[in-house]
Amino acid sequence: MMAEHLSDNPQQRKLLRVCRIGRAQGLKGEVNVRVFTDEPEERFSPDSVLLARDGREFRVVRSRKFKDRWIVLFAGVTDRNASEALNGTDLYVEPSHGIGEGTDETDEDDGFYAEELIGLEARIYADYAADADATDGPAESGDSDETESETEETGDSEEIAASGPYEVAGKVTDVMENPAQWLLTITEPSGAESLVPFVEEIVPEVNVEEGYLVLTPPNGLLQDR
């Protein structure tokens, strides 16, 4: 059989998305995959196991890179019919085996998974840039304790918590991983889709618990603005 069900429910676990299976490749069960990891050589190495949301396990038999895409053969997928049936399936790994595990930099600066970002509301705060700039200069007397307390409460050390009136720029509907950085697909109120680099200069704050992220987009980045 191609897959086995896990003993516990994967929908209740936090998983790191690795790829999305695309169209079939040839007649012998290979599939094209859309990659969401910067370590495809490791993720698609022989005998690596990826997880589907419904609890299935997919063991890699072999893989190869062709131009800018990856082609993978999973155990038990032996013909084109079986590979076509997998089209659109997202595959994951456990966060404990995630990319960059154990490095302080990734734990603090890149501590988000693609699935956490999808669905977040994208907000633009009028006063956010001014507040952030104010923290770059010397702190005035009596202000340091207040600022320190605020950042501790939000859990975002050395960041300004967004507040005040804001404009909803859209919603994160997809995350694409490029060699340089992730790109967020922001679906705007008009239905237009814009790609936003997931870098601190443009996305200075992410609040998963509250369901939003903050954008400080340069002119022309968003189509509705």
PDB file of C-alpha atoms in Angstrom:
ATOM      1  CA  MET A   1       0.000   0.000   0.000  1.00  0.00           C
ATOM      2  CA  MET A   2       1.078   3.540  -0.686  1.00  0.00           C
ATOM      3  CA  ALA A   3       0.322   4.963   2.718  1.00  0.00           C
ATOM      4  CA  GLU A   4      -0.475   4.108   6.312  1.00  0.00           C
ATOM      5  CA  HIS A   5      -2.561   6.076   8.778  1.00  0.00           C
ATOM      6  CA  LEU A   6      -0.748   7.622  11.708  1.00  0.00           C
ATOM      7  CA  SER A   7      -1.677   6.580  15.225  1.00  0.00           C
ATOM      8  CA  ASP A   8      -2.623  10.146  16.196  1.00  0.00           C
ATOM      9  CA  ASN A   9      -4.511  12.842  14.346  1.00  0.00           C
ATOM     10  CA  PRO A  10      -2.148  14.998  12.210  1.00  0.00           C
ATOM     11  CA  GLN A  11      -4.762  17.744  11.988  1.00  0.00           C
ATOM     12  CA  GLN A  12      -4.158  18.436  15.664  1.00  0.00           C
ATOM     13  CA  ARG A  13      -0.403  18.750  15.216  1.00  0.00           C
ATOM     14  CA  LYS A  14       1.588  21.653  13.847  1.00  0.00           C
ATOM     15  CA  LEU A  15       3.200  20.578  10.594  1.00  0.00           C
ATOM     16  CA  LEU A  16       5.654  22.229   8.238  1.00  0.00           C
ATOM     17  CA  ARG A  17       4.550  22.207   4.608  1.00  0.00           C
ATOM     18  CA  VAL A  18       7.213  20.817   2.294  1.00  0.00           C
ATOM     19  CA  CYS A  19       5.537  20.575  -1.106  1.00  0.00           C
ATOM     20  CA  ARG A  20       2.332  20.302  -3.084  1.00  0.00           C
ATOM     21  CA  ILE A  21       1.989  17.438  -5.546  1.00  0.00           C
ATOM     22  CA  GLY A  22       1.247  18.581  -9.071  1.00  0.00           C
ATOM     23  CA  ARG A  23       0.706  16.849 -12.363  1.00  0.00           C
ATOM     24  CA  ALA A  24       1.869  13.358 -13.214  1.00  0.00           C
ATOM     25  CA  GLN A  25       5.256  12.881 -14.869  1.00  0.00           C
ATOM     26  CA  GLY A  26       5.311  10.029 -17.368  1.00  0.00           C
ATOM     27  CA  LEU A  27       3.601   6.672 -16.951  1.00  0.00           C
ATOM     28  CA  LYS A  28       5.444   5.093 -14.012  1.00  0.00           C
ATOM     29  CA  GLY A  29       4.037   7.035 -11.052  1.00  0.00           C
ATOM     30  CA  GLU A  30       6.371  10.019 -10.818  1.00  0.00           C
ATOM     31  CA  VAL A  31       4.891  13.404  -9.931  1.00  0.00           C
ATOM     32  CA  ASN A  32       5.962  17.005 -10.232  1.00  0.00           C
ATOM     33  CA  VAL A  33       5.975  18.884  -6.925  1.00  0.00           C
ATOM     34  CA  ARG A  34       5.787  22.547  -6.012  1.00  0.00           C
ATOM     35  CA  VAL A  35       8.470  23.103  -3.396  1.00  0.00           C
ATOM     36  CA  PHE A  36       7.987  25.074  -0.158  1.00  0.00           C
ATOM     37  CA  THR A  37      11.329  24.180   1.437  1.00  0.00           C
ATOM     38  CA  ASP A  38      14.869  25.419   0.963  1.00  0.00           C
ATOM     39  CA  GLU A  39      16.231  21.910   1.555  1.00  0.00           C
ATOM     40  CA  PRO A  40      14.621  19.805  -1.189  1.00  0.00           C
ATOM     41  CA  GLU A  41      17.677  17.560  -1.446  1.00  0.00           C
ATOM     42  CA  GLU A  42      17.078  16.448   2.149  1.00  0.00           C
ATOM     43  CA  ARG A  43      13.292  16.338   2.022  1.00  0.00           C
ATOM     44  CA  PHE A  44      13.199  14.288  -1.179  1.00  0.00           C
ATOM     45  CA  SER A  45      16.104  11.978  -0.420  1.00  0.00           C
ATOM     46  CA  PRO A  46      15.379   8.217  -0.647  1.00  0.00           C
ATOM     47  CA  ASP A  47      13.384   6.820   2.309  1.00  0.00           C
ATOM     48  CA  SER A  48      12.370  10.277   3.562  1.00  0.00           C
ATOM     49  CA  VAL A  49       8.806  10.239   4.844  1.00  0.00           C
ATOM     50  CA  LEU A  50       6.342  13.082   4.244  1.00  0.00           C
ATOM     51  CA  LEU A  51       2.890  13.395   5.803  1.00  0.00           C
ATOM     52  CA  ALA A  52      -0.479  14.281   4.343  1.00  0.00           C
ATOM     53  CA  ARG A  53      -3.124  16.093   6.385  1.00  0.00           C
ATOM     54  CA  ASP A  54      -5.381  13.056   6.326  1.00  0.00           C
ATOM     55  CA  GLY A  55      -2.751  10.972   8.128  1.00  0.00           C
ATOM     56  CA  ARG A  56      -1.120   9.188   5.195  1.00  0.00           C
ATOM     57  CA  GLU A  57       2.642   8.720   4.975  1.00  0.00           C
ATOM     58  CA  PHE A  58       4.503   9.090   1.687  1.00  0.00           C
ATOM     59  CA  ARG A  59       7.938   7.484   1.475  1.00  0.00           C
ATOM     60  CA  VAL A  60      10.290   8.830  -1.190  1.00  0.00           C
ATOM     61  CA  VAL A  61      11.746   6.203  -3.512  1.00  0.00           C
ATOM     62  CA  ARG A  62      13.743   8.586  -5.655  1.00  0.00           C
ATOM     63  CA  SER A  63      13.730  12.185  -6.822  1.00  0.00           C
ATOM     64  CA  ARG A  64      15.468  14.423  -9.287  1.00  0.00           C
ATOM     65  CA  LYS A  65      15.608  18.088 -10.135  1.00  0.00           C
ATOM     66  CA  PHE A  66      14.694  19.114 -13.660  1.00  0.00           C
ATOM     67  CA  LYS A  67      15.313  22.777 -14.469  1.00  0.00           C
ATOM     68  CA  ASP A  68      13.411  24.711 -11.765  1.00  0.00           C
ATOM     69  CA  ARG A  69      11.192  21.873 -10.537  1.00  0.00           C
ATOM     70  CA  TRP A  70      11.434  18.570  -8.702  1.00  0.00           C
ATOM     71  CA  ILE A  71      10.125  15.202  -9.839  1.00  0.00           C
ATOM     72  CA  VAL A  72       9.489  12.615  -7.119  1.00  0.00           C
ATOM     73  CA  LEU A  73       8.472   8.953  -7.016  1.00  0.00           C
ATOM     74  CA  PHE A  74       6.682   7.792  -3.866  1.00  0.00           C
ATOM     75  CA  ALA A  75       6.449   4.193  -2.722  1.00  0.00           C
ATOM     76  CA  GLY A  76       3.318   2.436  -3.958  1.00  0.00           C
ATOM     77  CA  VAL A  77       2.602   4.942  -6.712  1.00  0.00           C
ATOM     78  CA  THR A  78       3.286   2.755  -9.728  1.00  0.00           C
ATOM     79  CA  ASP A  79       1.310   4.183 -12.635  1.00  0.00           C
ATOM     80  CA  ARG A  80      -0.074   7.381 -14.079  1.00  0.00           C
ATOM     81  CA  ASN A  81      -3.564   6.857 -12.674  1.00  0.00           C
ATOM     82  CA  ALA A  82      -2.202   6.660  -9.134  1.00  0.00           C
ATOM     83  CA  SER A  83      -0.004   9.719  -9.591  1.00  0.00           C
ATOM     84  CA  GLU A  84      -2.826  11.785 -11.115  1.00  0.00           C
ATOM     85  CA  ALA A  85      -5.016  10.985  -8.112  1.00  0.00           C
ATOM     86  CA  LEU A  86      -2.479  12.761  -5.856  1.00  0.00           C
ATOM     87  CA  ASN A  87      -2.601  16.073  -7.748  1.00  0.00           C
ATOM     88  CA  GLY A  88      -3.096  18.933  -5.272  1.00  0.00           C
ATOM     89  CA  THR A  89      -2.035  16.989  -2.169  1.00  0.00           C
ATOM     90  CA  ASP A  90       0.059  19.006   0.298  1.00  0.00           C
ATOM     91  CA  LEU A  91       2.821  17.118   2.118  1.00  0.00           C
ATOM     92  CA  TYR A  92       4.395  18.044   5.446  1.00  0.00           C
ATOM     93  CA  VAL A  93       7.005  17.134   8.043  1.00  0.00           C
ATOM     94  CA  GLU A  94       6.925  17.455  11.817  1.00  0.00           C
ATOM     95  CA  PRO A  95       8.281  20.823  13.060  1.00  0.00           C
ATOM     96  CA  SER A  96      10.737  18.929  15.273  1.00  0.00           C
ATOM     97  CA  HIS A  97      12.408  17.891  12.035  1.00  0.00           C
ATOM     98  CA  GLY A  98      11.972  21.312  10.492  1.00  0.00           C
ATOM     99  CA  ILE A  99      14.378  23.421   8.525  1.00  0.00           C
ATOM    100  CA  GLY A 100      17.000  25.238  10.545  1.00  0.00           C
ATOM    101  CA  GLU A 101      16.217  23.391  13.748  1.00  0.00           C
ATOM    102  CA  GLY A 102      18.445  24.264  16.659  1.00  0.00           C
ATOM    103  CA  THR A 103      19.781  27.566  15.303  1.00  0.00           C
ATOM    104  CA  ASP A 104      19.105  30.704  17.295  1.00  0.00           C
ATOM    105  CA  GLU A 105      18.704  32.758  14.151  1.00  0.00           C
ATOM    106  CA  THR A 106      15.960  30.646  12.625  1.00  0.00           C
ATOM    107  CA  ASP A 107      14.230  30.087  15.963  1.00  0.00           C
ATOM    108  CA  GLU A 108      13.895  33.836  16.541  1.00  0.00           C
ATOM    109  CA  ASP A 109      13.762  35.419  13.099  1.00  0.00           C
ATOM    110  CA  ASP A 110      12.177  32.766  10.909  1.00  0.00           C
ATOM    111  CA  GLY A 111       9.928  31.150  13.465  1.00  0.00           C
ATOM    112  CA  PHE A 112       6.881  30.838  11.230  1.00  0.00           C
ATOM    113  CA  TYR A 113       5.590  28.042   9.092  1.00  0.00           C
ATOM    114  CA  ALA A 114       3.863  28.634   5.776  1.00  0.00           C
ATOM    115  CA  GLU A 115       0.591  27.215   7.053  1.00  0.00           C
ATOM    116  CA  GLU A 116       0.602  29.690   9.954  1.00  0.00           C
ATOM    117  CA  LEU A 117       0.818  32.644   7.569  1.00  0.00           C
ATOM    118  CA  ILE A 118      -1.895  31.551   5.150  1.00  0.00           C
ATOM    119  CA  GLY A 119      -5.184  33.174   6.098  1.00  0.00           C
ATOM    120  CA  LEU A 120      -3.692  36.074   8.046  1.00  0.00           C
ATOM    121  CA  GLU A 121      -5.179  39.501   7.426  1.00  0.00           C
ATOM    122  CA  ALA A 122      -2.677  41.966   5.946  1.00  0.00           C
ATOM    123  CA  ARG A 123      -2.914  45.351   7.650  1.00  0.00           C
ATOM    124  CA  ILE A 124      -1.324  48.716   6.976  1.00  0.00           C
ATOM    125  CA  TYR A 125      -1.078  50.994  10.013  1.00  0.00           C
ATOM    126  CA  ALA A 126      -0.709  54.684   9.266  1.00  0.00           C
ATOM    127  CA  ASP A 127       1.471  55.338  12.307  1.00  0.00           C
ATOM    128  CA  TYR A 128       3.476  52.123  12.301  1.00  0.00           C
ATOM    129  CA  ALA A 129       6.507  53.418  10.380  1.00  0.00           C
ATOM    130  CA  ALA A 130       6.752  56.489  12.583  1.00  0.00           C
ATOM    131  CA  ASP A 131       6.583  54.395  15.738  1.00  0.00           C
ATOM    132  CA  ALA A 132       9.243  52.030  14.461  1.00  0.00           C
ATOM    133  CA  ASP A 133      11.565  54.891  13.510  1.00  0.00           C
ATOM    134  CA  ALA A 134      11.214  56.341  16.986  1.00  0.00           C
ATOM    135  CA  THR A 135      12.714  53.221  18.523  1.00  0.00           C
ATOM    136  CA  ASP A 136      15.868  53.576  16.438  1.00  0.00           C
ATOM    137  CA  GLY A 137      16.921  56.746  18.225  1.00  0.00           C
ATOM    138  CA  PRO A 138      17.986  57.234  21.851  1.00  0.00           C
ATOM    139  CA  ALA A 139      15.238  56.416  24.344  1.00  0.00           C
ATOM    140  CA  GLU A 140      13.918  59.364  26.308  1.00  0.00           C
ATOM    141  CA  SER A 141      14.036  59.345  30.078  1.00  0.00           C
ATOM    142  CA  GLY A 142      11.244  57.275  31.590  1.00  0.00           C
ATOM    143  CA  ASP A 143      10.284  55.570  28.310  1.00  0.00           C
ATOM    144  CA  SER A 144      12.546  52.534  28.421  1.00  0.00           C
ATOM    145  CA  ASP A 145      10.609  50.588  31.053  1.00  0.00           C
ATOM    146  CA  GLU A 146       7.299  51.135  29.272  1.00  0.00           C
ATOM    147  CA  THR A 147       8.664  49.982  25.933  1.00  0.00           C
ATOM    148  CA  GLU A 148      10.358  46.965  27.465  1.00  0.00           C
ATOM    149  CA  SER A 149       7.169  45.936  29.257  1.00  0.00           C
ATOM    150  CA  GLU A 150       5.098  46.270  26.089  1.00  0.00           C
ATOM    151  CA  THR A 151       7.383  44.082  24.009  1.00  0.00           C
ATOM    152  CA  GLU A 152       7.487  41.433  26.682  1.00  0.00           C
ATOM    153  CA  GLU A 153       3.698  41.242  26.779  1.00  0.00           C
ATOM    154  CA  THR A 154       3.389  40.820  23.023  1.00  0.00           C
ATOM    155  CA  GLY A 155       6.224  38.314  22.900  1.00  0.00           C
ATOM    156  CA  ASP A 156       7.935  40.230  20.066  1.00  0.00           C
ATOM    157  CA  SER A 157      11.172  41.461  21.593  1.00  0.00           C
ATOM    158  CA  GLU A 158      12.460  44.765  20.203  1.00  0.00           C
ATOM    159  CA  GLU A 159       9.403  45.205  17.976  1.00  0.00           C
ATOM    160  CA  ILE A 160       6.608  47.755  18.095  1.00  0.00           C
ATOM    161  CA  ALA A 161       3.120  46.308  18.573  1.00  0.00           C
ATOM    162  CA  ALA A 162       0.730  47.608  15.936  1.00  0.00           C
ATOM    163  CA  SER A 163      -2.018  49.872  17.275  1.00  0.00           C
ATOM    164  CA  GLY A 164      -4.386  52.558  16.127  1.00  0.00           C
ATOM    165  CA  PRO A 165      -6.373  52.811  12.886  1.00  0.00           C
ATOM    166  CA  TYR A 166      -5.391  50.561  10.030  1.00  0.00           C
ATOM    167  CA  GLU A 167      -6.339  49.674   6.477  1.00  0.00           C
ATOM    168  CA  VAL A 168      -6.969  46.065   5.452  1.00  0.00           C
ATOM    169  CA  ALA A 169      -4.741  45.470   2.437  1.00  0.00           C
ATOM    170  CA  GLY A 170      -5.950  41.913   1.859  1.00  0.00           C
ATOM    171  CA  LYS A 171      -5.308  38.388   3.070  1.00  0.00           C
ATOM    172  CA  VAL A 172      -2.398  35.974   2.769  1.00  0.00           C
ATOM    173  CA  THR A 173      -3.635  33.214   0.452  1.00  0.00           C
ATOM    174  CA  ASP A 174      -0.387  31.429  -0.378  1.00  0.00           C
ATOM    175  CA  VAL A 175       3.299  31.279   0.483  1.00  0.00           C
ATOM    176  CA  MET A 176       5.993  30.591  -2.090  1.00  0.00           C
ATOM    177  CA  GLU A 177       9.566  29.860  -1.112  1.00  0.00           C
ATOM    178  CA  ASN A 178      12.255  31.353  -3.317  1.00  0.00           C
ATOM    179  CA  PRO A 179      16.007  30.956  -2.802  1.00  0.00           C
ATOM    180  CA  ALA A 180      16.290  34.530  -1.514  1.00  0.00           C
ATOM    181  CA  GLN A 181      13.180  34.694   0.696  1.00  0.00           C
ATOM    182  CA  TRP A 182       9.574  33.609   0.981  1.00  0.00           C
ATOM    183  CA  LEU A 183       6.983  35.441  -1.101  1.00  0.00           C
ATOM    184  CA  LEU A 184       3.529  36.018   0.357  1.00  0.00           C
ATOM    185  CA  THR A 185       0.597  36.071  -2.035  1.00  0.00           C
ATOM    186  CA  ILE A 186      -1.690  38.852  -0.823  1.00  0.00           C
ATOM    187  CA  THR A 187      -5.178  38.691  -2.286  1.00  0.00           C
ATOM    188  CA  GLU A 188      -6.419  42.258  -2.175  1.00  0.00           C
ATOM    189  CA  PRO A 189     -10.025  43.492  -1.774  1.00  0.00           C
ATOM    190  CA  SER A 190     -10.397  43.865  -5.559  1.00  0.00           C
ATOM    191  CA  GLY A 191      -9.341  40.256  -6.079  1.00  0.00           C
ATOM    192  CA  ALA A 192      -5.918  41.241  -7.411  1.00  0.00           C
ATOM    193  CA  GLU A 193      -2.980  39.172  -6.191  1.00  0.00           C
ATOM    194  CA  SER A 194       0.345  40.738  -5.253  1.00  0.00           C
ATOM    195  CA  LEU A 195       3.571  39.018  -4.265  1.00  0.00           C
ATOM    196  CA  VAL A 196       5.127  40.496  -1.124  1.00  0.00           C
ATOM    197  CA  PRO A 197       8.648  39.547   0.005  1.00  0.00           C
ATOM    198  CA  PHE A 198       8.542  38.139   3.527  1.00  0.00           C
ATOM    199  CA  VAL A 199      11.300  40.384   4.874  1.00  0.00           C
ATOM    200  CA  GLU A 200      11.358  42.541   7.988  1.00  0.00           C
ATOM    201  CA  GLU A 201      11.478  45.793   6.032  1.00  0.00           C
ATOM    202  CA  ILE A 202       8.097  45.042   4.439  1.00  0.00           C
ATOM    203  CA  VAL A 203       6.506  42.663   6.969  1.00  0.00           C
ATOM    204  CA  PRO A 204       7.780  44.019  10.292  1.00  0.00           C
ATOM    205  CA  GLU A 205       5.241  42.260  12.498  1.00  0.00           C
ATOM    206  CA  VAL A 206       3.364  38.944  12.428  1.00  0.00           C
ATOM    207  CA  ASN A 207       0.743  38.171  15.041  1.00  0.00           C
ATOM    208  CA  VAL A 208      -0.508  34.646  14.425  1.00  0.00           C
ATOM    209  CA  GLU A 209      -2.627  34.549  17.580  1.00  0.00           C
ATOM    210  CA  GLU A 210      -4.524  37.697  16.595  1.00  0.00           C
ATOM    211  CA  GLY A 211      -4.720  36.620  12.948  1.00  0.00           C
ATOM    212  CA  TYR A 212      -2.885  39.440  11.187  1.00  0.00           C
ATOM    213  CA  LEU A 213       0.421  40.699   9.905  1.00  0.00           C
ATOM    214  CA  VAL A 214       1.609  44.251   9.319  1.00  0.00           C
ATOM    215  CA  LEU A 215       2.760  45.538   5.945  1.00  0.00           C
ATOM    216  CA  THR A 216       4.865  48.605   5.220  1.00  0.00           C
ATOM    217  CA  PRO A 217       4.844  48.228   1.417  1.00  0.00           C
ATOM    218  CA  PRO A 218       6.796  50.477  -0.917  1.00  0.00           C
ATOM    219  CA  ASN A 219       4.830  52.295  -3.595  1.00  0.00           C
ATOM    220  CA  GLY A 220       3.707  49.999  -6.384  1.00  0.00           C
ATOM    221  CA  LEU A 221       4.045  46.725  -4.491  1.00  0.00           C
ATOM    222  CA  LEU A 222       0.290  46.296  -3.966  1.00  0.00           C
ATOM    223  CA  GLN A 223      -1.991  46.634  -6.952  1.00  0.00           C
ATOM    224  CA  ASP A 224      -4.918  48.250  -5.104  1.00  0.00           C
ATOM    225  CA  ARG A 225      -2.773  51.070  -3.706  1.00  0.00           C
TER     226      ARG A 225
END
